[in-house]
């Protein structure tokens, strides 16, 4: 009888929490403990937060990298890389700062060579994974897209999740946030031939998945004629702007190959 009463007393708080709409279990409280099904519930919650974020799209074509997102969430890492994210905004900007610092360290370590996109993506993945296995911190509630140009001029696109899972999107198309799977499926057969086509496809995909009245912030990266300096163009585009030629002219002028000596390499 005593054992039965003790079990009831232990189950009472859990039953009360479930009735109140909470599903907290001992596995919810500790982000480093697996539940009986082999899941990290805190990591699942972080993935859910990222999946509810505003959509972000990345497109790469030849030596052109394009990121598009709503709510002006695209940040420059350095002259050759840009980053965006879906999920908790504060977590996303904390990771942006982390990648910026790592890129600066790489430039100090190898001053004659620009940081590779793969190195930055793996450093970002290590940071996300570290907080999931110890240190008393919770997982970052966002999923990131990192686009950039390697030292050889190749455009690369990487995504990094809350658990530290890094993926190189060799297809040249990636999306995070709400409706990401539908966006990738819509762009799967798309093969952009120039910067304008890539920008239009990325912006249109973001606007289709976004709420009415929102605009798409777009950043495009390319190399100059000598393959040394990075050219950058950015703008906010709405549905009506995509029908205009004004942004195409501005993009063409900003990303036009140039051999000027005053362009910055990094």
mmCIF file of C-alpha atoms in Angstrom:
data_model
loop_
_atom_site.group_PDB
_atom_site.id
_atom_site.type_symbol
_atom_site.label_atom_id
_atom_site.label_comp_id
_atom_site.label_asym_id
_atom_site.label_seq_id
_atom_site.Cartn_x
_atom_site.Cartn_y
_atom_site.Cartn_z
ATOM 1 C CA UNK A 1 0.000 0.000 0.000
ATOM 2 C CA UNK A 2 2.818 2.401 0.877
ATOM 3 C CA UNK A 3 4.576 1.757 -2.454
ATOM 4 C CA UNK A 4 1.346 2.329 -4.393
ATOM 5 C CA UNK A 5 0.698 5.640 -2.604
ATOM 6 C CA UNK A 6 4.279 6.721 -3.242
ATOM 7 C CA UNK A 7 3.891 6.077 -6.969
ATOM 8 C CA UNK A 8 0.681 8.086 -7.044
ATOM 9 C CA UNK A 9 2.387 10.982 -5.294
ATOM 10 C CA UNK A 10 5.208 10.926 -7.848
ATOM 11 C CA UNK A 11 2.789 10.840 -10.793
ATOM 12 C CA UNK A 12 0.555 13.597 -9.442
ATOM 13 C CA UNK A 13 2.755 16.550 -10.556
ATOM 14 C CA UNK A 14 3.199 15.048 -14.029
ATOM 15 C CA UNK A 15 -0.554 14.464 -14.383
ATOM 16 C CA UNK A 16 -1.275 18.025 -13.296
ATOM 17 C CA UNK A 17 1.214 19.413 -15.821
ATOM 18 C CA UNK A 18 -0.350 17.422 -18.659
ATOM 19 C CA UNK A 19 -3.819 18.653 -17.717
ATOM 20 C CA UNK A 20 -2.545 22.232 -17.831
ATOM 21 C CA UNK A 21 -1.312 21.769 -21.369
ATOM 22 C CA UNK A 22 2.343 21.088 -20.569
ATOM 23 C CA UNK A 23 4.196 17.940 -21.579
ATOM 24 C CA UNK A 24 7.271 18.401 -19.408
ATOM 25 C CA UNK A 25 9.107 15.224 -18.489
ATOM 26 C CA UNK A 26 12.521 14.742 -16.858
ATOM 27 C CA UNK A 27 13.956 14.548 -20.379
ATOM 28 C CA UNK A 28 12.663 18.041 -21.221
ATOM 29 C CA UNK A 29 14.618 19.713 -18.466
ATOM 30 C CA UNK A 30 18.103 18.501 -19.376
ATOM 31 C CA UNK A 31 19.266 19.183 -22.949
ATOM 32 C CA UNK A 32 21.985 16.523 -22.695
ATOM 33 C CA UNK A 33 19.845 13.487 -21.713
ATOM 34 C CA UNK A 34 18.262 11.144 -24.248
ATOM 35 C CA UNK A 35 14.683 10.034 -23.724
ATOM 36 C CA UNK A 36 13.768 6.307 -23.938
ATOM 37 C CA UNK A 37 13.172 6.692 -27.685
ATOM 38 C CA UNK A 38 16.677 8.016 -28.272
ATOM 39 C CA UNK A 39 15.731 11.652 -28.832
ATOM 40 C CA UNK A 40 17.034 14.880 -27.345
ATOM 41 C CA UNK A 41 13.794 16.704 -26.659
ATOM 42 C CA UNK A 42 15.421 20.104 -26.220
ATOM 43 C CA UNK A 43 17.027 19.658 -29.630
ATOM 44 C CA UNK A 44 13.644 18.742 -31.106
ATOM 45 C CA UNK A 45 12.227 21.942 -29.652
ATOM 46 C CA UNK A 46 15.085 23.940 -31.180
ATOM 47 C CA UNK A 47 14.364 22.375 -34.582
ATOM 48 C CA UNK A 48 10.684 23.260 -34.165
ATOM 49 C CA UNK A 49 11.597 26.882 -33.431
ATOM 50 C CA UNK A 50 13.744 26.998 -36.568
ATOM 51 C CA UNK A 51 10.981 25.446 -38.677
ATOM 52 C CA UNK A 52 8.557 28.185 -37.601
ATOM 53 C CA UNK A 53 10.866 31.012 -38.676
ATOM 54 C CA UNK A 54 10.369 33.200 -41.714
ATOM 55 C CA UNK A 55 11.563 31.474 -44.907
ATOM 56 C CA UNK A 56 15.109 31.970 -46.201
ATOM 57 C CA UNK A 57 16.434 30.768 -49.555
ATOM 58 C CA UNK A 58 19.916 30.299 -50.977
ATOM 59 C CA UNK A 59 20.792 29.819 -54.651
ATOM 60 C CA UNK A 60 24.237 29.273 -56.196
ATOM 61 C CA UNK A 61 25.085 29.340 -59.881
ATOM 62 C CA UNK A 62 28.629 29.101 -61.225
ATOM 63 C CA UNK A 63 30.486 31.917 -59.440
ATOM 64 C CA UNK A 64 27.372 33.662 -58.056
ATOM 65 C CA UNK A 65 25.900 33.179 -54.580
ATOM 66 C CA UNK A 66 22.474 34.583 -53.660
ATOM 67 C CA UNK A 67 20.600 34.713 -50.346
ATOM 68 C CA UNK A 68 17.003 35.879 -49.961
ATOM 69 C CA UNK A 69 14.988 36.294 -46.760
ATOM 70 C CA UNK A 70 12.167 38.332 -45.258
ATOM 71 C CA UNK A 71 12.493 40.643 -42.248
ATOM 72 C CA UNK A 72 15.946 41.847 -43.338
ATOM 73 C CA UNK A 73 17.820 38.938 -41.746
ATOM 74 C CA UNK A 74 20.804 38.733 -44.100
ATOM 75 C CA UNK A 75 24.134 39.659 -42.511
ATOM 76 C CA UNK A 76 27.588 40.055 -44.026
ATOM 77 C CA UNK A 77 30.233 37.748 -42.572
ATOM 78 C CA UNK A 78 33.035 39.221 -44.659
ATOM 79 C CA UNK A 79 33.321 40.484 -48.222
ATOM 80 C CA UNK A 80 33.039 36.943 -49.636
ATOM 81 C CA UNK A 81 30.347 35.469 -47.377
ATOM 82 C CA UNK A 82 26.812 36.267 -46.265
ATOM 83 C CA UNK A 83 24.575 34.472 -43.789
ATOM 84 C CA UNK A 84 20.906 34.273 -42.903
ATOM 85 C CA UNK A 85 18.814 32.172 -40.542
ATOM 86 C CA UNK A 86 15.314 31.056 -39.594
ATOM 87 C CA UNK A 87 14.211 30.822 -35.984
ATOM 88 C CA UNK A 88 15.031 32.791 -32.850
ATOM 89 C CA UNK A 89 16.453 36.113 -34.023
ATOM 90 C CA UNK A 90 18.772 36.660 -31.034
ATOM 91 C CA UNK A 91 20.267 33.177 -31.453
ATOM 92 C CA UNK A 92 20.785 33.778 -35.152
ATOM 93 C CA UNK A 93 22.663 37.031 -34.657
ATOM 94 C CA UNK A 94 24.784 35.428 -31.937
ATOM 95 C CA UNK A 95 25.873 32.812 -34.490
ATOM 96 C CA UNK A 96 26.500 35.532 -37.081
ATOM 97 C CA UNK A 97 28.893 37.209 -34.653
ATOM 98 C CA UNK A 98 30.587 33.862 -33.997
ATOM 99 C CA UNK A 99 31.204 33.259 -37.710
ATOM 100 C CA UNK A 100 32.457 36.818 -38.185
ATOM 101 C CA UNK A 101 35.027 36.374 -35.423
ATOM 102 C CA UNK A 102 36.122 33.009 -36.828
ATOM 103 C CA UNK A 103 36.495 34.503 -40.320
ATOM 104 C CA UNK A 104 38.632 37.328 -38.924
ATOM 105 C CA UNK A 105 40.845 34.812 -37.139
ATOM 106 C CA UNK A 106 41.271 32.824 -40.351
ATOM 107 C CA UNK A 107 42.346 35.963 -42.204
ATOM 108 C CA UNK A 108 44.923 36.682 -39.503
ATOM 109 C CA UNK A 109 46.160 33.090 -39.597
ATOM 110 C CA UNK A 110 46.339 32.960 -43.410
ATOM 111 C CA UNK A 111 46.574 36.582 -44.582
ATOM 112 C CA UNK A 112 47.247 35.645 -48.209
ATOM 113 C CA UNK A 113 44.163 33.463 -48.620
ATOM 114 C CA UNK A 114 40.467 34.174 -48.112
ATOM 115 C CA UNK A 115 38.622 31.863 -45.682
ATOM 116 C CA UNK A 116 36.914 28.903 -47.349
ATOM 117 C CA UNK A 117 33.155 28.574 -47.019
ATOM 118 C CA UNK A 118 33.539 24.989 -45.825
ATOM 119 C CA UNK A 119 35.825 26.030 -42.966
ATOM 120 C CA UNK A 120 33.349 28.663 -41.771
ATOM 121 C CA UNK A 121 30.401 26.271 -42.019
ATOM 122 C CA UNK A 122 32.174 23.540 -40.052
ATOM 123 C CA UNK A 123 33.224 26.029 -37.369
ATOM 124 C CA UNK A 124 29.596 27.115 -37.084
ATOM 125 C CA UNK A 125 28.516 23.473 -36.843
ATOM 126 C CA UNK A 126 31.065 22.828 -34.091
ATOM 127 C CA UNK A 127 29.694 25.748 -32.077
ATOM 128 C CA UNK A 128 26.105 24.492 -32.423
ATOM 129 C CA UNK A 129 27.137 20.957 -31.484
ATOM 130 C CA UNK A 130 29.175 22.085 -28.491
ATOM 131 C CA UNK A 131 26.199 23.664 -26.738
ATOM 132 C CA UNK A 132 24.222 20.439 -27.251
ATOM 133 C CA UNK A 133 26.669 18.221 -25.390
ATOM 134 C CA UNK A 134 27.616 20.336 -22.373
ATOM 135 C CA UNK A 135 28.469 23.718 -20.986
ATOM 136 C CA UNK A 136 25.165 24.468 -19.296
ATOM 137 C CA UNK A 137 23.655 26.182 -22.355
ATOM 138 C CA UNK A 138 20.631 25.313 -24.444
ATOM 139 C CA UNK A 139 20.683 24.610 -28.174
ATOM 140 C CA UNK A 140 20.462 27.521 -30.594
ATOM 141 C CA UNK A 141 16.870 27.822 -31.801
ATOM 142 C CA UNK A 142 17.660 28.557 -35.425
ATOM 143 C CA UNK A 143 18.878 26.994 -38.652
ATOM 144 C CA UNK A 144 21.424 28.933 -40.706
ATOM 145 C CA UNK A 145 22.279 29.351 -44.378
ATOM 146 C CA UNK A 146 25.832 30.356 -45.266
ATOM 147 C CA UNK A 147 26.629 31.381 -48.838
ATOM 148 C CA UNK A 148 29.996 32.462 -50.117
ATOM 149 C CA UNK A 149 32.776 32.333 -52.651
ATOM 150 C CA UNK A 150 35.793 30.096 -52.145
ATOM 151 C CA UNK A 151 39.332 31.310 -52.913
ATOM 152 C CA UNK A 152 39.048 29.648 -56.342
ATOM 153 C CA UNK A 153 35.844 31.612 -57.076
ATOM 154 C CA UNK A 154 33.422 28.706 -56.705
ATOM 155 C CA UNK A 155 30.087 29.633 -55.109
ATOM 156 C CA UNK A 156 29.125 27.412 -52.171
ATOM 157 C CA UNK A 157 25.990 27.027 -50.083
ATOM 158 C CA UNK A 158 25.875 25.399 -46.650
ATOM 159 C CA UNK A 159 23.147 24.923 -44.049
ATOM 160 C CA UNK A 160 23.743 24.277 -40.342
ATOM 161 C CA UNK A 161 21.102 23.074 -37.877
ATOM 162 C CA UNK A 162 20.727 23.451 -34.106
ATOM 163 C CA UNK A 163 22.399 20.097 -33.476
ATOM 164 C CA UNK A 164 25.494 20.980 -35.486
ATOM 165 C CA UNK A 165 24.481 19.104 -38.630
ATOM 166 C CA UNK A 166 26.267 20.803 -41.538
ATOM 167 C CA UNK A 167 25.221 20.126 -45.113
ATOM 168 C CA UNK A 168 26.851 21.232 -48.346
ATOM 169 C CA UNK A 169 24.118 21.805 -50.925
ATOM 170 C CA UNK A 170 25.832 20.775 -54.130
ATOM 171 C CA UNK A 171 22.568 21.194 -56.029
ATOM 172 C CA UNK A 172 22.910 24.942 -55.500
ATOM 173 C CA UNK A 173 19.499 25.327 -53.828
ATOM 174 C CA UNK A 174 18.637 25.353 -50.121
ATOM 175 C CA UNK A 175 15.918 26.749 -47.870
ATOM 176 C CA UNK A 176 15.248 26.990 -44.139
ATOM 177 C CA UNK A 177 12.251 28.098 -42.131
ATOM 178 C CA UNK A 178 8.537 27.718 -42.765
ATOM 179 C CA UNK A 179 7.744 25.945 -46.034
ATOM 180 C CA UNK A 180 11.394 25.091 -46.714
ATOM 181 C CA UNK A 181 10.613 21.706 -48.281
ATOM 182 C CA UNK A 182 8.103 23.226 -50.711
ATOM 183 C CA UNK A 183 10.567 25.945 -51.708
ATOM 184 C CA UNK A 184 13.338 23.453 -52.434
ATOM 185 C CA UNK A 185 10.960 21.262 -54.430
ATOM 186 C CA UNK A 186 9.842 24.250 -56.505
ATOM 187 C CA UNK A 187 13.448 25.212 -57.288
ATOM 188 C CA UNK A 188 14.790 21.687 -57.753
ATOM 189 C CA UNK A 189 14.675 21.819 -61.546
ATOM 190 C CA UNK A 190 15.800 25.449 -61.733
ATOM 191 C CA UNK A 191 19.173 26.101 -63.358
ATOM 192 C CA UNK A 192 20.045 29.820 -63.212
ATOM 193 C CA UNK A 193 22.360 31.062 -65.908
ATOM 194 C CA UNK A 194 23.261 34.473 -64.444
ATOM 195 C CA UNK A 195 22.914 36.604 -61.331
ATOM 196 C CA UNK A 196 19.615 38.162 -62.380
ATOM 197 C CA UNK A 197 17.948 34.795 -62.893
ATOM 198 C CA UNK A 198 19.238 33.505 -59.550
ATOM 199 C CA UNK A 199 18.068 36.634 -57.706
ATOM 200 C CA UNK A 200 14.633 36.547 -59.305
ATOM 201 C CA UNK A 201 14.163 32.858 -58.479
ATOM 202 C CA UNK A 202 15.272 33.251 -54.849
ATOM 203 C CA UNK A 203 13.179 36.379 -54.242
ATOM 204 C CA UNK A 204 10.083 34.873 -55.868
ATOM 205 C CA UNK A 205 10.413 31.703 -53.780
ATOM 206 C CA UNK A 206 10.660 33.701 -50.537
ATOM 207 C CA UNK A 207 7.700 35.921 -51.438
ATOM 208 C CA UNK A 208 5.549 32.901 -52.296
ATOM 209 C CA UNK A 209 6.186 31.411 -48.846
ATOM 210 C CA UNK A 210 5.957 34.719 -46.939
ATOM 211 C CA UNK A 211 2.915 36.604 -45.707
ATOM 212 C CA UNK A 212 1.201 39.235 -47.826
ATOM 213 C CA UNK A 213 2.809 42.650 -47.712
ATOM 214 C CA UNK A 214 6.301 41.409 -46.891
ATOM 215 C CA UNK A 215 9.324 42.088 -49.072
ATOM 216 C CA UNK A 216 12.334 39.913 -49.812
ATOM 217 C CA UNK A 217 15.792 41.124 -48.812
ATOM 218 C CA UNK A 218 18.301 39.851 -51.372
ATOM 219 C CA UNK A 219 22.108 39.774 -51.340
ATOM 220 C CA UNK A 220 24.182 38.580 -54.302
ATOM 221 C CA UNK A 221 27.934 37.901 -54.303
ATOM 222 C CA UNK A 222 30.210 37.557 -57.321
ATOM 223 C CA UNK A 223 33.876 37.995 -58.267
ATOM 224 C CA UNK A 224 35.462 40.684 -60.392
ATOM 225 C CA UNK A 225 37.149 39.995 -63.721
ATOM 226 C CA UNK A 226 40.487 39.142 -62.093
ATOM 227 C CA UNK A 227 38.843 36.683 -59.716
ATOM 228 C CA UNK A 228 40.317 38.404 -56.669
ATOM 229 C CA UNK A 229 37.800 40.908 -55.298
ATOM 230 C CA UNK A 230 34.204 40.198 -54.379
ATOM 231 C CA UNK A 231 31.353 42.248 -55.800
ATOM 232 C CA UNK A 232 28.179 42.623 -53.738
ATOM 233 C CA UNK A 233 24.654 43.808 -54.496
ATOM 234 C CA UNK A 234 21.682 43.945 -52.156
ATOM 235 C CA UNK A 235 18.113 45.241 -52.268
ATOM 236 C CA UNK A 236 14.612 44.795 -50.860
ATOM 237 C CA UNK A 237 12.235 43.468 -53.520
ATOM 238 C CA UNK A 238 8.461 43.173 -53.405
ATOM 239 C CA UNK A 239 6.191 41.370 -55.885
ATOM 240 C CA UNK A 240 5.767 44.531 -57.946
ATOM 241 C CA UNK A 241 9.518 45.197 -57.944
ATOM 242 C CA UNK A 242 10.214 41.862 -59.623
ATOM 243 C CA UNK A 243 8.151 43.024 -62.596
ATOM 244 C CA UNK A 244 10.324 46.113 -63.017
ATOM 245 C CA UNK A 245 13.644 46.415 -64.808
ATOM 246 C CA UNK A 246 15.076 48.929 -62.323
ATOM 247 C CA UNK A 247 16.550 46.283 -60.019
ATOM 248 C CA UNK A 248 17.966 44.379 -62.979
ATOM 249 C CA UNK A 249 19.846 47.448 -64.177
ATOM 250 C CA UNK A 250 21.192 48.174 -60.690
ATOM 251 C CA UNK A 251 22.242 44.549 -60.241
ATOM 252 C CA UNK A 252 23.923 44.443 -63.630
ATOM 253 C CA UNK A 253 25.923 47.579 -62.855
ATOM 254 C CA UNK A 254 26.955 46.434 -59.367
ATOM 255 C CA UNK A 255 28.029 42.942 -60.434
ATOM 256 C CA UNK A 256 29.588 43.917 -63.754
ATOM 257 C CA UNK A 257 33.094 42.421 -64.093
ATOM 258 C CA UNK A 258 35.754 45.011 -63.340
ATOM 259 C CA UNK A 259 39.531 45.045 -63.149
ATOM 260 C CA UNK A 260 39.863 48.068 -60.865
ATOM 261 C CA UNK A 261 42.803 47.905 -58.498
ATOM 262 C CA UNK A 262 40.983 49.561 -55.586
ATOM 263 C CA UNK A 263 38.582 46.702 -54.920
ATOM 264 C CA UNK A 264 38.988 44.904 -51.612
ATOM 265 C CA UNK A 265 40.079 41.280 -51.818
ATOM 266 C CA UNK A 266 38.334 40.136 -48.647
#
